Amino acid sequence: MKNQNTFILFFLFLILHLATTKAGFGVGGSVGVGVGVGGGVVWGVGGGNSNQNPKSYESPTSKMDSAYTVLQAWKSAITDDPLKILDSWNGSNVCSYKGIFCANPENGITSTSASTSVVLAGIDLNHANLQGTLVQELSLLTDMSLLHLNSNRFSGTVPETFKDLVSLQELDLSNNQLSGSFPLVTLYMPSLIYLDIRFNSFSGSLPQELFNKNLDAIFLNNNEFEGEIPTNLGNSPASVINLANNRLSGNIPASFGFMGSKIKEILFLNNQLTGCIPEGVGLFTEMEVLDVSFNLLMGHLPDTLSCLQNIEVLNLAHNQLSGELSDIICSLRSLANLTVAYNFFSGFSQQCSKLFFRNVGFDFSLNCIPGRNMQRPQPECSMIPGGSLSCLRIPTPKPLVCGSMSVSTSENARFSSQSHSHFSKSQSPP
């Protein structure tokens, strides 16, 4: 029944996508996603501009002939198929192949038979356990809007020819064995709004252009990326960004504090980030999940965290943060889980004590809070890490007016470091 429901959702999306593409709608929508392995369906609309595609005037018949050639070339590059999925990849009717979805672009109706009115609209081989490589011929499937390949054993790199996939909206390559530097070709896919390359072996630095691209979901977690997070992080219009479990270092960019209201989930956990939590965090967002655990962050928490009135999960554990947990943190109305374990906090307010009666998960173990159980031994609390660290803290009106701070205040934050001087608030989503 679960697989049946998955296919029904897939068909419904194809119908919606093709119908709205014909109507000329723009890219939009958002995603509902989690942290685990696997892809999600982006309920957006849009697609590539047919005028950008030099092959757009091919007849549907020649397109299906081309699709047959492409899939046979890819089949020959797959060296192991334990589930025998490719046994169905025989004959010229590619619409009958397992994992291949065709549709009529005129009316959005999906089809299992090739004809002059259908095109190859999507490939979904999630959890197929295929071993092989991604062949450059796949870039000829210019009508394809979905390419889902999570939980396979594809290795090698992402072909540069993939830039020709002008209609592709969702690319899910998660949980494979791909390697090399960040696949820059994904930045040249004009319709892409969902990028998932987590659980691979990509390495090197993150390109600055990534956060200027109109992506709604960015999953880069569980790779081997290193270096600093680009300073234009705050430019991204994404609703979810996952950078967890890499080797990223340096400070969290100040621009993060001025991201637009679209951001709902952002995860930095298990990297090597240092410095302070940026002062502007929460001012302009409706964030629901913020996880900065297992890093090397220091200093006191900014008062602007009180702006996160929609936050449900706030995880600050396993850092070197200090000071006191104040009412402004523990009074967050939507809070379901607050984790500050393994830090150097020296106390918390009466409002924090009330979290236990609100059925909020509250873990404050292994800090330096007097009179509380399961705290650090006193010698560890005599030298607070980062005691000389100076975190920028902007004087703000009392009570803090979230989301409507003056332009001069935000500019002070933007230009607090030369490394952030190019950040432009006008590029943040509304």
Short mmCIF file of C-alpha atoms in Angstrom, two decimals:
data_model
loop_
_atom_site.label_atom_id
_atom_site.label_comp_id
_atom_site.label_asym_id
_atom_site.label_seq_id
_atom_site.Cartn_x
_atom_site.Cartn_y
_atom_site.Cartn_z
CA MET A 1 0.00 0.00 0.00
CA LYS A 2 2.89 2.37 0.82
CA ASN A 3 4.45 1.88 -2.64
CA GLN A 4 1.05 2.32 -4.25
CA ASN A 5 0.56 5.63 -2.46
CA THR A 6 4.03 6.74 -3.51
CA PHE A 7 3.26 6.12 -7.18
CA ILE A 8 -0.10 7.89 -6.87
CA LEU A 9 1.63 10.95 -5.45
CA PHE A 10 4.24 10.79 -8.18
CA PHE A 11 1.58 10.67 -10.92
CA LEU A 12 -0.35 13.52 -9.35
CA PHE A 13 2.78 15.64 -9.28
CA LEU A 14 3.54 14.95 -12.92
CA ILE A 15 0.00 15.94 -13.88
CA LEU A 16 0.30 19.16 -11.90
CA HIS A 17 3.76 19.94 -13.22
CA LEU A 18 2.97 19.41 -16.88
CA ALA A 19 -0.34 21.24 -16.77
CA THR A 20 1.14 24.28 -15.08
CA THR A 21 4.25 24.27 -17.25
CA LYS A 22 2.01 24.56 -20.29
CA ALA A 23 0.23 27.47 -18.63
CA GLY A 24 3.58 29.21 -18.16
CA PHE A 25 3.65 29.44 -14.38
CA GLY A 26 6.91 30.30 -12.59
CA VAL A 27 8.88 28.17 -10.17
CA GLY A 28 7.54 28.27 -6.64
CA GLY A 29 6.22 26.29 -3.72
CA SER A 30 7.98 24.79 -0.77
CA VAL A 31 8.96 21.42 0.57
CA GLY A 32 8.11 19.39 3.61
CA VAL A 33 11.26 17.55 4.49
CA GLY A 34 13.04 15.74 7.27
CA VAL A 35 16.62 14.97 8.20
CA GLY A 36 16.82 11.30 7.20
CA VAL A 37 17.95 9.69 3.99
CA GLY A 38 15.61 10.03 1.06
CA GLY A 39 13.88 12.56 -1.09
CA GLY A 40 10.67 14.46 -0.87
CA VAL A 41 8.30 15.78 -3.45
CA VAL A 42 8.43 19.51 -4.02
CA TRP A 43 4.91 20.71 -4.59
CA GLY A 44 5.98 23.54 -6.85
CA VAL A 45 5.19 24.47 -10.38
CA GLY A 46 7.15 25.73 -13.33
CA GLY A 47 9.70 24.14 -15.60
CA GLY A 48 12.24 25.05 -18.19
CA ASN A 49 11.79 27.61 -20.88
CA SER A 50 11.42 25.72 -24.13
CA ASN A 51 13.15 28.58 -25.94
CA GLN A 52 16.30 27.79 -24.00
CA ASN A 53 16.36 24.22 -25.22
CA PRO A 54 17.91 23.73 -28.65
CA LYS A 55 16.17 20.36 -28.90
CA SER A 56 12.74 21.76 -28.04
CA TYR A 57 11.56 21.52 -31.63
CA GLU A 58 12.20 17.82 -31.89
CA SER A 59 9.10 15.82 -32.63
CA PRO A 60 7.79 13.70 -29.73
CA THR A 61 8.59 10.58 -31.73
CA SER A 62 12.25 11.52 -32.12
CA LYS A 63 12.37 12.43 -28.43
CA MET A 64 11.16 8.97 -27.44
CA ASP A 65 13.66 7.38 -29.82
CA SER A 66 16.34 9.48 -28.14
CA ALA A 67 15.09 8.43 -24.69
CA TYR A 68 15.41 4.78 -25.70
CA THR A 69 19.03 5.35 -26.79
CA VAL A 70 19.82 7.22 -23.57
CA LEU A 71 18.36 4.58 -21.27
CA GLN A 72 20.11 1.75 -23.07
CA ALA A 73 23.42 3.62 -22.75
CA TRP A 74 22.79 4.07 -19.04
CA LYS A 75 21.76 0.44 -18.64
CA SER A 76 25.11 -0.63 -20.07
CA ALA A 77 26.90 1.49 -17.43
CA ILE A 78 25.06 -0.22 -14.54
CA THR A 79 27.14 -3.14 -13.31
CA ASP A 80 24.89 -4.60 -10.62
CA ASP A 81 21.10 -4.80 -10.40
CA PRO A 82 20.25 -7.14 -7.50
CA LEU A 83 16.52 -6.33 -7.62
CA LYS A 84 16.36 -7.06 -11.38
CA ILE A 85 14.72 -3.72 -12.07
CA LEU A 86 16.47 -3.33 -15.40
CA ASP A 87 15.04 -6.59 -16.69
CA SER A 88 12.07 -4.48 -17.77
CA TRP A 89 14.29 -2.10 -19.75
CA ASN A 90 13.84 -3.91 -23.04
CA GLY A 91 12.06 -2.85 -26.18
CA SER A 92 11.36 0.59 -27.61
CA ASN A 93 8.46 1.44 -25.25
CA VAL A 94 10.49 3.19 -22.55
CA CYS A 95 7.27 4.26 -20.80
CA SER A 96 6.81 0.64 -19.70
CA TYR A 97 10.25 0.50 -18.03
CA LYS A 98 10.28 0.28 -14.23
CA GLY A 99 11.19 3.63 -12.70
CA ILE A 100 10.43 5.58 -15.88
CA PHE A 101 7.44 7.91 -16.07
CA CYS A 102 6.01 9.43 -19.22
CA ALA A 103 3.31 12.06 -19.64
CA ASN A 104 1.50 14.07 -22.25
CA PRO A 105 2.68 17.69 -21.98
CA GLU A 106 -0.52 18.89 -23.64
CA ASN A 107 -2.92 17.66 -20.96
CA GLY A 108 -0.66 16.46 -18.14
CA ILE A 109 -1.95 12.87 -18.28
CA THR A 110 0.60 10.21 -17.42
CA SER A 111 1.12 7.31 -19.79
CA THR A 112 2.67 3.86 -19.84
CA SER A 113 2.83 3.62 -23.61
CA ALA A 114 4.99 5.58 -26.01
CA SER A 115 3.24 7.65 -28.64
CA THR A 116 3.70 10.84 -30.57
CA SER A 117 2.11 12.82 -27.74
CA VAL A 118 4.14 11.73 -24.70
CA VAL A 119 7.59 12.54 -23.35
CA LEU A 120 9.81 11.08 -20.65
CA ALA A 121 8.88 13.26 -17.67
CA GLY A 122 10.60 11.61 -14.71
CA ILE A 123 12.91 8.91 -13.39
CA ASP A 124 12.38 7.46 -9.92
CA LEU A 125 14.82 4.68 -8.98
CA ASN A 126 14.92 5.34 -5.25
CA HIS A 127 16.09 2.36 -3.19
CA ALA A 128 16.88 0.32 -6.30
CA ASN A 129 20.39 -0.58 -5.02
CA LEU A 130 21.85 -0.14 -8.50
CA GLN A 131 25.61 0.02 -8.93
CA GLY A 132 27.17 2.00 -11.74
CA THR A 133 27.78 5.55 -12.94
CA LEU A 134 25.75 8.49 -14.20
CA VAL A 135 26.24 8.73 -17.96
CA GLN A 136 26.39 12.05 -19.76
CA GLU A 137 23.70 10.91 -22.20
CA LEU A 138 21.10 11.49 -19.47
CA SER A 139 21.39 15.20 -20.26
CA LEU A 140 19.46 14.57 -23.50
CA LEU A 141 16.28 13.99 -21.47
CA THR A 142 15.44 17.69 -21.55
CA ASP A 143 11.74 17.22 -20.70
CA MET A 144 12.52 15.42 -17.46
CA SER A 145 11.43 17.31 -14.33
CA LEU A 146 12.30 14.68 -11.69
CA LEU A 147 15.44 12.60 -11.21
CA HIS A 148 15.27 10.57 -7.99
CA LEU A 149 18.18 8.18 -7.41
CA ASN A 150 18.56 8.02 -3.65
CA SER A 151 19.78 4.86 -1.92
CA ASN A 152 21.75 3.31 -4.75
CA ARG A 153 25.45 2.70 -5.30
CA PHE A 154 26.24 5.17 -8.05
CA SER A 155 29.85 6.34 -7.98
CA GLY A 156 31.99 8.82 -9.84
CA THR A 157 30.96 12.43 -10.46
CA VAL A 158 27.92 14.28 -11.77
CA PRO A 159 28.38 14.84 -15.54
CA GLU A 160 28.84 18.46 -16.58
CA THR A 161 26.37 17.87 -19.40
CA PHE A 162 23.58 17.81 -16.80
CA LYS A 163 23.38 21.58 -17.28
CA ASP A 164 21.24 20.78 -20.32
CA LEU A 165 18.48 19.39 -18.08
CA VAL A 166 16.56 22.64 -18.42
CA SER A 167 13.25 21.25 -17.09
CA LEU A 168 14.66 19.46 -14.05
CA GLN A 169 13.10 20.68 -10.81
CA GLU A 170 14.13 17.91 -8.40
CA LEU A 171 17.54 16.26 -8.24
CA ASP A 172 17.95 13.64 -5.51
CA LEU A 173 21.31 11.85 -5.55
CA SER A 174 21.39 11.16 -1.82
CA ASN A 175 22.83 8.04 -0.22
CA ASN A 176 25.13 6.99 -3.03
CA GLN A 177 28.91 6.81 -3.46
CA LEU A 178 29.44 9.95 -5.53
CA SER A 179 32.59 11.99 -5.00
CA GLY A 180 34.57 14.96 -6.22
CA SER A 181 34.02 18.63 -5.50
CA PHE A 182 30.62 20.24 -5.16
CA PRO A 183 28.75 19.50 -8.45
CA LEU A 184 28.78 23.01 -9.90
CA VAL A 185 26.67 21.82 -12.81
CA THR A 186 23.63 21.92 -10.49
CA LEU A 187 23.96 25.71 -10.34
CA TYR A 188 23.32 25.91 -14.09
CA MET A 189 20.03 23.99 -14.06
CA PRO A 190 17.56 26.87 -14.58
CA SER A 191 14.47 25.16 -13.13
CA LEU A 192 16.04 23.34 -10.18
CA ILE A 193 14.38 24.03 -6.80
CA TYR A 194 15.19 20.83 -4.84
CA LEU A 195 18.83 19.73 -4.45
CA ASP A 196 19.67 16.67 -2.36
CA ILE A 197 23.23 15.29 -2.47
CA ARG A 198 23.52 14.19 1.18
CA PHE A 199 25.20 10.94 2.27
CA ASN A 200 27.87 10.90 -0.44
CA SER A 201 31.60 11.67 -0.46
CA PHE A 202 31.63 15.14 -2.00
CA SER A 203 34.47 17.30 -0.67
CA GLY A 204 36.06 20.72 -0.96
CA SER A 205 34.49 24.10 -0.36
CA LEU A 206 30.94 25.29 -0.90
CA PRO A 207 30.47 27.72 -3.81
CA GLN A 208 29.12 31.16 -2.99
CA GLU A 209 26.71 30.93 -5.95
CA LEU A 210 24.82 28.13 -4.19
CA PHE A 211 23.11 30.57 -1.84
CA ASN A 212 22.17 32.99 -4.61
CA LYS A 213 20.30 30.29 -6.53
CA ASN A 214 16.51 30.02 -6.29
CA LEU A 215 16.48 26.72 -4.38
CA ASP A 216 13.78 25.80 -1.89
CA ALA A 217 15.66 22.86 -0.34
CA ILE A 218 19.42 22.37 0.05
CA PHE A 219 20.60 19.06 1.51
CA LEU A 220 24.40 18.77 1.71
CA ASN A 221 24.72 16.91 4.99
CA ASN A 222 26.91 13.85 5.56
CA ASN A 223 29.59 14.63 3.02
CA GLU A 224 33.18 15.84 3.42
CA PHE A 225 32.78 19.55 2.66
CA GLU A 226 35.27 21.81 4.40
CA GLY A 227 36.27 25.45 4.66
CA GLU A 228 34.07 28.35 5.70
CA ILE A 229 30.38 28.72 4.97
CA PRO A 230 30.03 31.40 2.25
CA THR A 231 29.23 34.81 3.71
CA ASN A 232 26.14 35.19 1.50
CA LEU A 233 24.31 32.35 3.27
CA GLY A 234 21.57 34.82 4.18
CA ASN A 235 20.75 35.42 0.51
CA SER A 236 19.26 31.95 0.10
CA PRO A 237 15.45 31.80 -0.32
CA ALA A 238 15.42 28.15 0.81
CA SER A 239 12.96 26.88 3.40
CA VAL A 240 15.37 24.16 4.59
CA ILE A 241 19.18 24.04 4.59
CA ASN A 242 21.09 21.08 6.00
CA LEU A 243 24.88 21.38 6.27
CA ALA A 244 25.27 18.87 9.11
CA ASN A 245 28.01 16.26 9.48
CA ASN A 246 30.68 17.85 7.32
CA ARG A 247 34.01 19.52 8.17
CA LEU A 248 32.96 23.14 7.84
CA SER A 249 34.93 25.65 9.93
CA GLY A 250 35.07 29.34 10.74
CA ASN A 251 32.20 31.49 11.96
CA ILE A 252 28.52 31.22 11.16
CA PRO A 253 28.13 34.11 8.67
CA ALA A 254 26.56 37.28 10.06
CA SER A 255 24.16 37.24 7.10
CA PHE A 256 22.52 34.17 8.66
CA GLY A 257 20.93 36.52 11.18
CA PHE A 258 19.11 38.37 8.45
CA MET A 259 17.65 35.55 6.40
CA GLY A 260 14.13 35.95 5.09
CA SER A 261 10.97 34.48 6.54
CA LYS A 262 11.01 31.45 4.21
CA ILE A 263 13.67 29.61 6.20
CA LYS A 264 12.05 26.97 8.42
CA GLU A 265 14.87 24.53 9.20
CA ILE A 266 18.62 25.02 9.27
CA LEU A 267 21.12 22.51 10.62
CA PHE A 268 24.81 23.16 11.26
CA LEU A 269 25.39 20.28 13.68
CA ASN A 270 28.60 18.27 13.85
CA ASN A 271 31.00 20.59 12.07
CA GLN A 272 33.93 22.63 13.37
CA LEU A 273 32.29 26.05 13.57
CA THR A 274 33.75 28.63 15.96
CA GLY A 275 32.96 32.11 17.23
CA CYS A 276 29.60 33.48 18.34
CA ILE A 277 26.02 32.81 17.35
CA PRO A 278 25.28 35.85 15.13
CA GLU A 279 23.46 38.71 16.80
CA GLY A 280 20.66 38.93 14.25
CA VAL A 281 19.50 35.31 14.52
CA GLY A 282 15.73 35.18 14.42
CA LEU A 283 15.02 38.83 13.65
CA PHE A 284 13.41 38.24 10.28
CA THR A 285 12.66 34.52 10.23
CA GLU A 286 9.90 32.10 11.11
CA MET A 287 12.37 29.32 11.85
CA GLU A 288 11.08 26.08 13.37
CA VAL A 289 14.29 24.05 13.72
CA LEU A 290 17.76 25.40 14.56
CA ASP A 291 20.52 22.93 15.40
CA VAL A 292 24.09 24.16 15.98
CA SER A 293 25.12 21.28 18.26
CA PHE A 294 28.53 19.56 18.24
CA ASN A 295 30.57 22.58 17.19
CA LEU A 296 32.98 24.94 18.99
CA LEU A 297 30.72 27.98 19.43
CA MET A 298 31.43 30.29 22.37
CA GLY A 299 30.06 33.36 24.12
CA HIS A 300 26.63 34.34 25.38
CA LEU A 301 23.36 33.80 23.53
CA PRO A 302 22.00 36.83 21.66
CA ASP A 303 18.74 38.37 22.86
CA THR A 304 17.41 38.10 19.32
CA LEU A 305 16.80 34.40 19.87
CA SER A 306 13.63 35.60 21.58
CA CYS A 307 12.30 36.47 18.12
CA LEU A 308 12.06 32.77 17.22
CA GLN A 309 8.44 32.51 18.28
CA ASN A 310 7.83 29.59 15.89
CA ILE A 311 10.88 27.61 16.98
CA GLU A 312 10.06 24.04 17.99
CA VAL A 313 13.54 22.50 18.23
CA LEU A 314 16.49 24.55 19.48
CA ASN A 315 19.63 22.48 19.94
CA LEU A 316 22.73 24.25 21.28
CA ALA A 317 24.36 21.19 22.86
CA HIS A 318 28.04 20.22 22.80
CA ASN A 319 29.52 23.68 22.33
CA GLN A 320 31.36 26.07 24.67
CA LEU A 321 28.55 28.56 25.23
CA SER A 322 28.32 30.39 28.55
CA GLY A 323 26.30 32.91 30.53
CA GLU A 324 22.77 32.34 31.79
CA LEU A 325 19.68 31.00 30.05
CA SER A 326 17.23 33.86 30.39
CA ASP A 327 13.45 34.23 30.30
CA ILE A 328 13.59 35.35 26.69
CA ILE A 329 14.83 31.91 25.61
CA CYS A 330 12.67 29.78 27.86
CA SER A 331 9.50 31.75 27.10
CA LEU A 332 9.46 30.86 23.40
CA ARG A 333 5.84 29.89 22.86
CA SER A 334 6.27 27.05 20.34
CA LEU A 335 9.25 25.40 21.97
CA ALA A 336 9.02 21.60 22.13
CA ASN A 337 12.67 20.74 22.74
CA LEU A 338 15.48 22.86 24.18
CA THR A 339 18.87 21.17 24.46
CA VAL A 340 21.84 23.02 25.97
CA ALA A 341 23.79 20.05 27.40
CA TYR A 342 27.61 19.98 27.41
CA ASN A 343 28.19 23.74 27.54
CA PHE A 344 29.30 26.15 30.30
CA PHE A 345 26.03 27.86 31.20
CA SER A 346 26.11 29.14 34.77
CA GLY A 347 22.39 29.28 35.50
CA PHE A 348 18.88 29.61 34.17
CA SER A 349 15.86 31.70 35.06
CA GLN A 350 12.67 30.77 36.84
CA GLN A 351 10.94 30.70 33.46
CA CYS A 352 13.29 27.91 32.36
CA SER A 353 12.24 25.86 35.39
CA LYS A 354 8.66 26.06 34.15
CA LEU A 355 9.61 24.21 30.95
CA PHE A 356 9.23 20.93 32.82
CA PHE A 357 5.58 21.73 33.50
CA ARG A 358 5.01 22.63 29.83
CA ASN A 359 6.12 19.14 28.76
CA VAL A 360 9.03 20.69 26.89
CA GLY A 361 12.10 18.50 26.48
CA PHE A 362 14.79 20.42 28.39
CA ASP A 363 18.30 18.98 28.72
CA PHE A 364 20.76 21.19 30.64
CA SER A 365 23.13 18.45 31.86
CA LEU A 366 26.90 18.91 32.09
CA ASN A 367 26.94 22.68 32.41
CA CYS A 368 28.09 24.76 35.38
CA ILE A 369 24.76 25.46 37.09
CA PRO A 370 25.08 25.51 40.92
CA GLY A 371 22.73 23.30 42.88
CA ARG A 372 21.70 21.20 39.90
CA ASN A 373 22.42 17.54 39.29
CA MET A 374 24.56 16.14 36.49
CA GLN A 375 26.76 19.22 36.08
CA ARG A 376 30.45 19.54 35.24
CA PRO A 377 33.03 19.11 38.01
CA GLN A 378 33.92 22.48 39.52
CA PRO A 379 37.50 22.56 38.13
CA GLU A 380 36.08 22.52 34.61
CA CYS A 381 33.91 25.53 35.40
CA SER A 382 36.75 27.68 36.76
CA MET A 383 38.00 28.51 33.27
CA ILE A 384 35.17 29.33 30.87
CA PRO A 385 36.27 28.89 27.22
CA GLY A 386 36.09 32.04 25.17
CA GLY A 387 36.11 34.32 28.20
CA SER A 388 37.98 36.94 26.19
CA LEU A 389 35.80 36.49 23.11
CA SER A 390 33.94 39.66 22.16
CA CYS A 391 30.63 38.88 20.49
CA LEU A 392 28.97 41.77 18.73
CA ARG A 393 25.82 42.62 20.67
CA ILE A 394 23.72 45.48 19.27
CA PRO A 395 21.73 47.64 21.70
CA THR A 396 18.07 47.10 20.86
CA PRO A 397 14.79 48.67 21.95
CA LYS A 398 13.11 47.08 24.94
CA PRO A 399 11.04 45.10 24.38
CA LEU A 400 12.80 43.83 21.29
CA VAL A 401 10.81 44.56 18.12
CA CYS A 402 11.39 41.43 16.05
CA GLY A 403 11.44 41.70 12.29
CA SER A 404 11.30 45.49 12.24
CA MET A 405 14.71 46.61 13.42
CA SER A 406 15.99 49.76 11.80
CA VAL A 407 18.05 49.58 8.64
CA SER A 408 20.96 51.19 10.44
CA THR A 409 20.94 48.38 13.01
CA SER A 410 21.07 45.67 10.36
CA GLU A 411 23.80 47.52 8.51
CA ASN A 412 25.86 47.71 11.70
CA ALA A 413 25.63 43.93 11.88
CA ARG A 414 26.41 43.50 8.22
CA PHE A 415 29.55 45.59 8.37
CA SER A 416 30.75 44.31 11.73
CA SER A 417 33.38 42.28 9.89
CA GLN A 418 35.20 43.03 6.67
CA SER A 419 34.47 39.49 5.55
CA HIS A 420 30.76 40.31 5.56
CA SER A 421 30.94 43.75 3.99
CA HIS A 422 29.42 42.73 0.67
CA PHE A 423 26.22 41.32 2.16
CA SER A 424 23.11 43.14 0.97
CA LYS A 425 19.91 43.03 2.98
CA SER A 426 17.94 43.91 -0.15
CA GLN A 427 18.75 40.45 -1.51
CA SER A 428 17.03 38.70 1.39
CA PRO A 429 13.62 37.22 0.56
CA PRO A 430 10.64 39.22 1.81
#
